[in-house]
C-alpha positions in Angstrom: 0.2 -0.1 0.0 1.6 3.4 -1.2 1.9 5.9 1.6 -0.6 8.9 1.5 -0.1 12.0 3.5 -2.1 14.5 5.1 -0.2 17.7 6.5 -1.5 20.4 8.7 -0.8 23.3 10.5 -3.4 23.3 13.5 -4.8 26.7 14.7 -4.3 29.1 15.0 -1.1 31.4 13.4 -1.9 34.2 10.7 -5.2 35.2 9.1 -3.8 36.8 6.2 -1.6 34.1 4.7 -0.7 30.4 5.4 2.5 29.6 7.3 4.5 28.1 5.0 6.0 24.8 6.3 3.3 22.6 4.8 3.9 24.2 1.5 7.7 23.5 1.7 7.3 19.8 2.7 4.4 19.5 0.1 7.0 20.7 -2.7 9.5 18.5 -1.5 7.1 15.3 -1.7 6.4 16.4 -5.3 10.0 15.7 -6.1 9.5 12.3 -4.8 6.5 11.8 -6.5 4.4 10.7 -3.0 1.0 11.7 -2.8 0.0 14.6 -0.1 -2.7 16.8 0.9 -2.3 19.7 3.1 -4.4 22.0 4.8 -4.7 25.2 7.1 -7.2 24.4 9.7 -6.5 27.7 11.7 -7.9 29.6 9.0 -10.9 27.0 8.3 -11.7 27.1 12.0 -11.7 31.1 12.0 -14.1 31.0 8.9 -16.5 28.8 10.7 -16.5 30.4 13.8 -16.7 34.0 12.4 -20.1 33.2 10.4 -23.6 33.7 10.5 -24.0 30.2 11.7 -20.9 30.4 14.0 -21.9 33.7 15.7 -25.4 32.3 16.2 -23.6 29.2 18.1 -21.1 31.4 20.1 -24.4 33.6 21.6 -26.4 30.3 22.3 -23.7 29.0 24.3 -22.8 32.1 25.9 -26.5 32.7 26.6 -27.0 29.1 28.4 -24.1 30.0 31.0 -24.9 32.2 34.1 -21.5 33.4 34.5 -21.1 37.1 35.5 -20.5 39.5 32.6 -18.3 42.8 32.1 -20.2 45.5 30.9 -18.4 44.9 27.4 -19.5 41.6 27.0 -23.0 42.5 28.2 -23.1 45.1 25.3 -21.8 42.6 22.7 -24.8 40.1 23.9 -27.4 43.3 23.5 -26.0 43.6 20.0 -25.8 40.0 18.8 -28.2 40.3 16.0 -26.1 43.2 14.6 -23.2 40.8 15.0 -24.8 37.8 13.3 -25.8 40.3 10.4 -22.8 41.9 9.4 -20.5 39.1 10.1 -20.6 37.3 6.4 -20.4 40.7 4.6 -17.5 41.9 6.7 -15.6 38.5 6.2 -16.0 38.7 2.8 -14.9 42.5 2.4 -11.9 40.9 4.7 -11.2 38.5 1.9 -11.2 41.1 -0.9 -14.5 40.0 -2.2 -16.8 42.8 -1.3 -15.1 46.1 -1.8 -17.7 48.6 -2.0 -18.9 47.7 1.7 -15.8 49.8 2.7 -18.2 53.1 2.2 -20.4 51.7 4.5 -18.5 50.5 7.1 -16.6 54.1 6.8 -19.8 55.6 7.8 -19.4 54.3 11.3 -22.6 53.2 11.9 -22.9 49.8 10.2 -20.7 47.9 12.7 -21.8 47.3 16.4 -19.0 49.1 18.4 -17.8 47.8 21.9 -14.2 48.4 23.7 -12.1 48.1 20.8 -13.2 51.3 19.2 -12.3 53.1 22.4 -9.3 54.0 21.1 -10.4 55.8 17.9 -10.7 59.0 18.9 -6.8 59.2 19.4 -6.5 57.6 16.2 -8.7 60.2 14.0 -5.8 62.1 12.7 -3.9 58.9 11.4 -6.8 58.1 8.9 -6.4 61.2 6.9 -3.5 59.3 5.6 -5.3 55.9 4.8 -7.6 55.3 2.0 -11.5 54.1 2.7 -10.4 50.5 1.9 -7.8 50.7 4.6 -9.5 52.6 7.1 -12.6 50.3 6.7 -10.2 47.2 7.2 -9.3 48.8 10.6 -12.4 49.3 11.8 -13.7 45.6 10.5 -10.6 44.5 12.3 -11.6 46.2 15.6 -15.2 44.7 15.3 -13.5 41.2 14.6 -11.5 42.0 18.1 -14.5 43.0 20.1 -16.4 39.3 18.9 -12.8 37.7 20.0 -12.8 39.4 23.3 -16.6 38.3 23.8 -15.5 34.1 22.8 -12.5 34.9 25.3 -14.8 35.5 28.2 -18.0 34.1 27.5 -17.1 30.6 25.3 -13.3 29.6 25.2 -10.6 31.5 27.5 -7.8 29.7 25.3 -9.2 31.4 22.2 -7.0 34.1 20.3 -6.5 35.2 16.5 -3.0 33.8 16.2 -2.6 31.3 18.9 -4.7 28.9 20.7 -4.2 27.8 24.5 -0.7 29.4 24.0 -0.4 29.0 27.9 -0.4 25.5 28.1 2.6 25.3 25.5 4.9 27.9 26.5 7.6 27.0 28.7 5.9 23.5 29.6 8.7 22.0 31.3 6.5 19.2 32.1 3.5 17.7 30.2 0.8 17.7 33.2 -1.1 20.7 32.4 -1.5 20.1 28.7 -2.3 16.6 29.5 -4.7 17.2 31.9 -6.2 19.8 29.8 -6.9 17.3 26.8 -8.6 14.7 29.1 -11.4 17.3 29.7 -14.2 17.7 27.3 -13.6 19.4 23.8 -14.4 23.2 23.9 -16.9 24.5 21.4 -14.0 25.8 19.1 -12.3 22.4 19.8 -15.6 20.4 18.6 -15.2 23.1 15.4 -11.8 22.1 14.6 -12.3 18.2 15.2 -15.5 18.5 12.9 -13.4 19.9 10.1 -10.6 17.3 10.6 -13.2 14.6 10.6 -14.2 15.7 7.0 -10.7 15.7 6.0 -9.6 12.5 7.3 -12.7 10.4 5.8 -12.2 12.1 2.6 -8.4 11.9 2.2 -7.9 8.6 3.7 -4.3 9.4 4.8 -1.5 6.5 6.1 0.8 9.1 7.4 -0.5 12.3 9.1 1.7 15.0 9.6 1.1 17.9 12.1 3.4 20.8 11.7 3.9 23.1 15.1 5.4 26.3 14.6 4.5 27.8 17.9 3.4 27.2 21.5 -0.1 28.5 20.5 -0.5 25.4 18.0 0.3 23.1 20.4 -2.9 22.4 21.9 -4.5 22.1 19.0 -2.3 19.7 17.7 -2.3 17.4 20.4 -6.1 17.4 20.3 -6.2 16.8 16.6 -4.0 13.8 17.2 -6.1 12.4 20.0 -8.9 12.3 18.1 -7.2 10.6 14.8 -5.6 8.1 17.3 -8.8 7.4 18.9 -10.9 7.0 15.5 -8.4 6.0 13.2 -5.4 4.1 15.1 -4.0 2.8 12.0 -2.6 6.3 10.9 0.8 6.9 11.9 1.0 10.4 13.5 4.2 12.9 13.5 4.9 16.1 14.6 7.5 18.4 13.4 8.2 22.0 12.9 9.4 25.3 14.9 8.2 24.1 18.2 9.7 20.6 18.5 12.7 21.9 16.9 13.7 24.3 20.1 11.4 23.0 22.9 11.2 19.5 22.8 14.6 18.0 21.7 15.1 16.7 25.7 11.4 14.8 25.6 11.4 11.9 27.7 7.6 11.8 28.9 6.0 8.8 27.2 2.6 10.0 27.6 3.4 12.3 24.5 3.1 9.1 22.2 -0.4 8.1 23.0 -1.1 11.1 20.8 1.9 10.9 18.5 4.0 7.9 16.9 6.9 10.0 16.2 8.6 13.4 16.9 11.1 14.8 14.1 13.5 17.5 14.7 15.0 20.2 12.3 14.7 20.0 8.7 11.8 17.8 7.8 12.3 16.3 4.5 14.9 13.1 5.4 12.9 12.7 8.5 9.6 12.2 6.9 11.0 9.9 4.1 12.5 7.8 6.4 9.3 7.5 8.4 7.7 6.9 4.9 10.3 4.2 4.1 9.5 2.8 7.9 5.8 2.6 7.2 6.1 0.8 3.8 8.2 -1.6 5.0 6.1 -2.9 7.6 3.3 -3.3 5.4 5.5 -5.4 3.0 6.4 -7.5 6.2 10.1 -6.3 6.5 11.7 -4.1 9.3 13.5 -0.9 7.7 14.7 0.4 11.3 16.2 3.9 9.9 15.4 7.1 11.2 16.8 10.6 11.1 16.5 13.0 14.2 13.3 10.8 15.3 11.9 10.6 19.0 9.5 7.2 19.1 8.5 4.7 22.2 10.3 1.6 22.2 9.3 -0.8 25.2 7.4 2.3 27.0 10.4 4.3 27.1 11.2 7.4 24.3 13.9 7.0 22.5 15.9 9.2 20.3 16.9 7.4 16.7 19.6 9.1 14.5 20.7 6.1 12.9 20.0 6.8 8.7 23.1 6.9 7.2 21.3 9.2 4.4 22.3 13.3 4.3 19.8 16.0 4.3 18.9 17.3 1.2 20.5 20.4 -0.2 18.1 23.3 -0.7 18.4 22.9 -4.4 16.9 19.8 -4.1 14.1 20.5 -2.1 11.9 21.5 -4.9 9.4 24.7 -5.4 7.0 25.5 -2.2 3.3 24.3 -3.1 0.0 26.1 -2.0 -2.1 24.0 -3.8 -4.9 22.3 -1.6 -4.8 25.6 0.6 -7.7 28.2 0.3 -5.8 30.9 -0.6 -8.8 33.0 -1.9 -10.5 33.0 1.6 -7.7 34.3 3.9 -8.5 37.6 5.3 -6.5 40.7 5.9 -6.8 42.9 8.9 -5.1 46.1 9.7 -4.8 45.9 13.9 -2.4 49.3 13.7 -2.0 52.4 11.7 1.4 51.7 11.2 2.2 50.7 7.4 5.2 48.0 8.4 3.1 46.4 11.0 0.4 45.9 8.5 2.6 43.8 6.2 2.5 41.0 9.0 -1.2 40.8 8.8 -2.7 42.7 5.7 -1.9 40.8 2.1 -1.2 37.4 1.2 2.4 36.8 0.7 4.3 33.9 -0.9 7.2 32.6 1.5 10.2 31.6 0.5 14.0 31.1 1.7 17.1 32.7 -0.1 19.3 31.0 2.8 18.9 28.3 5.2 20.3 29.3 8.4 22.2 32.5 9.1 25.7 33.7 7.6 26.3 35.3 10.6 25.7 32.9 13.3 27.2 34.8 16.2 24.4 36.5 17.9 24.7 35.6 21.7 21.0 35.8 22.4 20.1 33.5 19.2 19.8 29.5 19.1 23.2 29.7 16.8 23.9 25.8 18.5 20.8 24.4 16.3 20.6 23.4 12.9 18.1 25.8 11.6 20.6 28.9 12.3 23.8 27.1 12.1 23.9 25.4 8.9 24.0 28.1 6.5 22.9 27.2 2.7 22.5 29.9 -0.1 20.2 29.2 -2.9 21.4 30.3 -6.0 19.6 33.6 -7.3 18.6 32.1 -10.7 17.1 29.1 -8.9 15.0 31.5 -6.5 13.8 33.2 -9.4 12.6 30.2 -11.2 11.0 29.4 -7.9 9.2 32.9 -8.1 8.0 32.7 -11.3 6.6 29.0 -10.5 4.5 30.2 -7.3 3.4 33.3 -9.1 1.8 30.6 -11.7 0.5 28.6 -9.1 -0.6 31.2 -6.8 -1.7 34.4 -9.1 0.4 36.3 -6.0 3.4 38.2 -7.0 3.9 39.2 -3.5 7.0 37.3 -1.6 8.2 37.3 1.8 11.7 35.8 2.3 11.4 34.0 5.9 15.5 34.5 6.3 16.9 34.6 9.9 19.0 37.1 7.9 18.9 37.4 4.3 22.6 37.7 2.9 23.7 41.3 1.2 25.4 39.3 -1.8 22.7 37.2 -2.7 20.1 40.0 -2.3 22.1 41.7 -4.8 22.5 38.7 -7.4 18.2 38.4 -6.7 17.6 41.4 -7.4 19.7 41.8 -10.5 18.2 38.5 -11.8 14.5 39.8 -10.8 15.1 43.0 -13.1 17.1 40.8 -15.9 13.8 38.7 -16.1 11.8 41.7 -16.0 9.0 40.1 -13.4 7.1 42.4 -11.6 7.1 41.6 -7.8 7.0 43.1 -4.3 9.0 41.5 -1.5 10.4 41.9 1.8 13.0 40.1 4.2 15.1 40.4 7.4 18.0 41.5 7.5 21.4 42.5 9.4 22.0 46.1 9.4 25.5 45.6 7.7 27.6 48.2 6.1 27.5 46.1 2.9 23.9 47.8 2.3 25.3 50.9 0.3 23.0 53.8 -1.2 23.2 52.0 -4.8 22.6 48.6 -3.1 19.5 49.9 -1.7 18.4 51.9 -4.7 19.1 48.4 -6.6 16.9 46.6 -4.3 14.0 48.8 -4.5 14.2 48.8 -8.4 13.6 45.0 -8.1 10.6 45.0 -5.9 12.0 45.4 -2.1 9.5 47.7 -0.3 10.6 46.9 3.3 13.0 45.2 5.2 13.2 44.1 9.3 16.5 43.8 11.4 17.8 43.9 14.8 18.9 46.7 16.4 18.0 45.1 19.4 19.7 47.5 22.5 20.9 50.5 21.0 23.8 50.6 23.0 27.3 49.8 21.5 28.8 48.2 24.9 25.9 45.7 24.6 26.0 45.0 20.8 29.4 44.3 21.4 28.4 41.7 24.2 25.6 40.4 22.1 28.1 39.8 19.2 25.8 41.9 16.7 28.5 43.0 14.8 27.1 46.5 14.4 27.3 49.9 15.8 24.3 52.2 16.6 25.9 54.5 14.1 26.5 51.7 11.3 22.5 51.0 12.1 21.5 54.8 11.4 23.6 55.0 7.6 22.1 51.7 6.7 18.7 52.8 8.0 19.1 56.0 6.3 20.5 54.0 2.9 17.2 52.1 2.7 14.8 55.1 3.7 16.4 57.6 1.2 15.7 54.3 -1.4 12.1 54.4 -0.4 12.4 51.1 1.7 10.5 50.7 4.9 12.7 49.7 8.1 11.4 47.7 10.9 13.7 47.5 13.8 13.4 44.9 16.2 14.4 46.3 19.9 15.2 44.5 22.9 15.5 45.5 26.6 16.4 43.5 29.9 19.7 41.9 28.3 22.1 40.5 30.7 24.0 42.7 32.6 22.0 45.9 31.0 22.1 49.1 33.4 18.8 51.3 33.7 21.3 53.7 32.0 21.6 51.7 29.3 17.9 51.1 28.9 17.4 54.9 28.9 20.2 55.6 26.7 18.6 52.8 24.1 15.5 54.7 24.2 16.6 57.8 23.6 18.5 56.3 20.7 15.4 54.8 19.1 14.0 58.2 20.0 16.5 60.0 17.7 16.0 57.3 14.6 12.4 57.8 14.4 13.0 61.9 14.8 15.2 62.1 11.8 12.9 59.6 9.6 15.5 56.7 9.3 13.1 54.2 11.0 9.5 53.6 10.4 8.7 51.1 12.8 9.9 49.1 15.8 8.7 46.6 18.6 10.2 46.0 21.9 11.1 42.6 23.1 12.0 41.5 26.7 15.3 39.5 26.5 14.5 35.9 26.7 17.3 33.1 27.8 16.8 30.2 25.8 18.6 26.7 26.3 20.3 26.6 23.0 21.5 30.2 22.8 25.3 31.0 24.0 24.1 33.0 27.2 22.1 29.9 28.1 24.5 27.4 27.2 27.2 29.6 29.2 25.2 31.7 31.6 28.2 32.8 33.8 29.7 34.8 30.8 27.2 36.9 30.9 26.6 37.6 34.6 23.5 35.4 35.1 22.5 32.2 37.0 20.0 29.9 36.1 17.3 29.3 38.6 17.9 25.8 38.2 19.5 22.8 36.1 16.8 20.5 36.1 15.5 19.5 32.7 12.2 19.1 32.4 10.4 15.7 30.6 8.6 18.0 27.9 9.7 21.6 26.6 12.7 22.9 27.3 14.1 26.3 25.8 12.7 29.4 28.0 15.0 29.5 30.9 14.7 31.3 34.3 17.5 33.3 35.4 18.9 35.9 37.8 20.9 38.6 36.5 23.8 40.0 38.7 22.3 43.5 38.7 18.8 42.7 40.2 17.2 45.1 38.0 13.4 44.7 37.4 13.3 44.7 33.7 9.4 44.1 33.3 8.8 48.0 35.1 10.2 49.5 31.8 7.7 47.4 29.5 5.0 49.9 29.2 6.7 53.1 28.8 8.9 51.9 26.0 6.1 50.6 24.3 4.0 53.3 24.8 7.0 55.8 23.6 7.6 53.8 20.3 3.7 53.6 19.6 3.8 57.5 19.6 7.4 58.3 18.0 5.9 55.5 15.1 3.1 57.9 14.5 5.6 60.6 14.3 4.6 62.6 17.4 6.3 63.4 20.9 9.6 63.7 19.8 9.7 66.6 22.5 8.4 64.7 25.4 11.1 64.3 27.9 11.8 61.0 28.3 11.1 60.8 32.1 7.2 61.6 30.8 7.1 58.0 29.4 7.6 56.7 32.8 5.7 56.8 36.1 8.5 55.9 38.4 12.1 58.2 38.6 14.7 57.5 35.7 18.1 58.9 35.0 18.3 61.5 32.5 20.2 60.0 29.2 23.8 60.5 28.4 23.5 60.2 24.9 23.8 64.0 23.2 20.7 65.2 21.4 22.3 65.5 18.0 24.3 61.9 18.1 21.9 60.2 15.3 21.9 63.3 13.3 25.6 64.3 13.6 26.4 60.6 12.9 24.5 61.0 9.4 26.4 64.4 8.5 29.5 62.5 8.0 31.1 62.5 4.2 30.4 59.5 2.0 33.4 57.9 0.5 33.4 58.4 -3.1 36.3 56.0 -3.9 34.9 53.3 -6.3 36.5 49.4 -5.8 38.2 48.2 -9.0 36.1 45.2 -8.4 32.9 47.2 -8.1 30.0 45.7 -10.6 28.6 49.0 -12.5 25.0 48.5 -13.2 22.7 50.9 -15.5 19.1 51.2 -14.5 17.7 53.3 -17.2 17.2 52.9 -20.8 18.6 53.6 -24.1 18.6 57.6 -24.6 17.6 59.7 -27.6 20.7 61.0 -29.0 20.8 64.6 -30.6 24.3 65.8 -32.4 25.0 69.8 -32.3 28.0 71.9 -33.1 29.0 74.4 -30.6 31.5 77.2 -31.9 33.5 79.8 -30.0 36.0 82.3 -31.5 36.6 80.7 -34.5 36.6 77.1 -32.8 33.8 74.6 -33.3 33.2 71.5 -31.0 30.7 68.4 -31.9 28.7 67.7 -28.8 25.9 65.3 -28.5 23.0 65.4 -26.1 21.5 62.5 -24.6 18.0 62.4 -23.5 16.5 59.8 -21.1 13.1 59.0 -20.1 12.5 57.1 -16.6 9.3 56.5 -15.2 8.7 59.7 -13.4 10.5 62.2 -15.7 12.7 63.2 -18.0 16.2 64.6 -18.2 19.4 65.1 -20.6 23.0 65.5 -20.1 25.7 67.2 -22.7 29.0 65.5 -23.9 31.6 65.6 -26.3 30.9 63.7 -29.0 33.3 61.1 -28.9 32.7 60.3 -25.0 29.1 60.7 -25.9 29.4 57.7 -28.4 31.4 55.6 -25.8 29.0 55.9 -23.1 26.0 55.4 -25.3 27.6 52.0 -26.4 29.0 51.5 -22.4 25.2 52.1 -21.2 24.1 49.3 -23.6 26.3 46.7 -22.1 26.0 47.6 -18.8 22.0 47.4 -18.6 21.0 45.6 -16.0 19.0 43.4 -18.9 22.3 41.9 -19.7 23.4 38.8 -18.0 27.0 40.0 -17.8 28.2 42.6 -15.4 31.0 44.5 -15.8 33.5 46.0 -13.3 34.8 49.5 -12.5 38.2 48.3 -13.7 36.6 46.9 -17.2 34.6 49.7 -17.6 38.2 52.0 -16.9 40.1 49.9 -19.5 37.6 49.9 -22.0 37.1 54.2 -21.8 41.0 54.5 -22.0 41.6 52.2 -24.6 39.8 55.2 -26.8 39.9 58.1 -24.5 41.9 59.8 -21.7 41.4 60.1 -18.1 38.8 58.2 -17.0 38.9 59.8 -13.5 37.8 62.9 -14.7 35.1 61.5 -16.9 33.6 59.6 -13.9 33.7 62.9 -11.7 31.8 65.0 -14.3 28.7 66.6 -14.3 26.9 64.0 -16.9 28.0 61.0 -14.8 27.0 62.9 -11.5 23.7 63.0 -13.1 23.3 59.6 -14.4 24.5 58.3 -10.6 21.2 60.2 -9.5 19.0 58.3 -12.2 20.1 54.8 -12.0 23.9 54.3 -12.7 24.8 52.3 -9.6 27.9 50.9 -8.1 27.6 47.9 -6.4 
């Protein structure tokens, strides 16, 4: 009997786009001609729940319960007819199918309003920058958040749009609490999930059921799904993989987990899954294959970890193109939670997800899981193969937006990818995560923008040079400012991950870090950011060698279930939690371009020290002259088109010169330059050679040699006014 796989992401991850793990695995299975079906049960449960019938059930359950209600829930219950009437058109609108509803939503008398709308008055000024569709999306998002609050209070306390029962999965060193929850009667949301799962299992009839668990907020639903299949279809083998087991379950020893799962695989899934299939098929034929790749299973009542396969993991060039078929791509819902252009990218619009490179090319940050394969093993994908995959996915999904989900995309590969996109004349929109490397020059940022890059996110972490050195980030605050300036001036939005509470961080450093962030927003080189409190993880250098960072673990005991987040004591004894509200509130205002003149003390209800950072530190750092020298090996690329040429003669005091005017048209405007005839003829020919549409790139040295075989003094020509004009319109040095 041939193996048939059913691969799911359990509830909940994102509303606007599928989490890509199942599409990656299906793409790989296609290369092996192995039949598989995938499903995102998260979006399917949401659509059942947030429907006319779903809300009628929610209100019926709430009415049957006699618990005391908050005034907010009482209001929503009283307005239940309005919610039931409006839910289907609102969901259709958020799916992009009912755009005219925006006009009615924006009248602000169509949707019932509860507590989520309280912030509206504060945000009225921001709507001036939003179109009708965006404003309506934001109002519809608030409406959904009100319903969500009602469900949490009155129906299922574990509900959340992008997580379900996350508390049970977060730092669950013991399996006891989750195991206990799984012995209870299914909640209403569980029953919605299990009815969808039942229909899928009966239709697909898989022999192997794969559950991808990316986050703690997917864990409970993964176990509920596995529990139901084990009970009703005991012959189906069940395996868990994904980000959660990769980081949290590496020291798993609780045998009860295998009442639900037959296997749990770690790290890259392709080879472990292929070995599981070989094991299952061999047993069907009465043989014992017994070769596993990074797999936990139960033998004689005990959890064992098997990694006895002699087969190597697949290279990135061999894993195939992610395949999004089977997923309901037209049913995802785009929401706008906050009036901020960068934040909306996580929740608004559907993105094809791809990876430029496996792992991280830097691989040194001390807070990161650099000991694990998903970071440690760095392997880039060739730019031409990436473009092939992009074109395949556009043809399959009809979407040309790409989110490259790299740990940190390498600048050299980003350059190669941008050149390949432009060479192929593909119209795409893309964004990714980066390190703020000095390699991101002004011209590289312009090239990335020209290829369709609209945004980057990167870690400034702690905006303190001492702590950045301790983190081994490989950047300084000044360097980050210059790189973010280069991206911003090129028209690429910049989001920064910010961190507080790093080991040995003082209160003074937290306040100085906030001042750096304030200045970065004030000068306009950052558009978005988010503060995260430092968490010590088991597989990071801080977790592995805490004594080097001035912290001590609270216990050395390793739990029998999940082990990743570690409780610790910092030698400074500072309570970093108390800074959370002030840091986040100030950032929210900075992102909206206001409150830069507030004293930092105004954001905190307790006394803080004055900042030691000069008020013009970032401004001054950005005034430093750029280095205009060009390396001989630098690639010279022309993004513009072929010019129209006009010849004319200029005479003065009996002498005459033959001159040329080159007239260029770019997408926004027309411009011209003048040169003498010989230089102009050489330039027209050279611009064709270095045009981005050509597969061969030319170095500065090659161009210099070519020029000087016809004419003299290339440097004088390179720094002349005509070339300076071309540099402003797409003559790039890369």
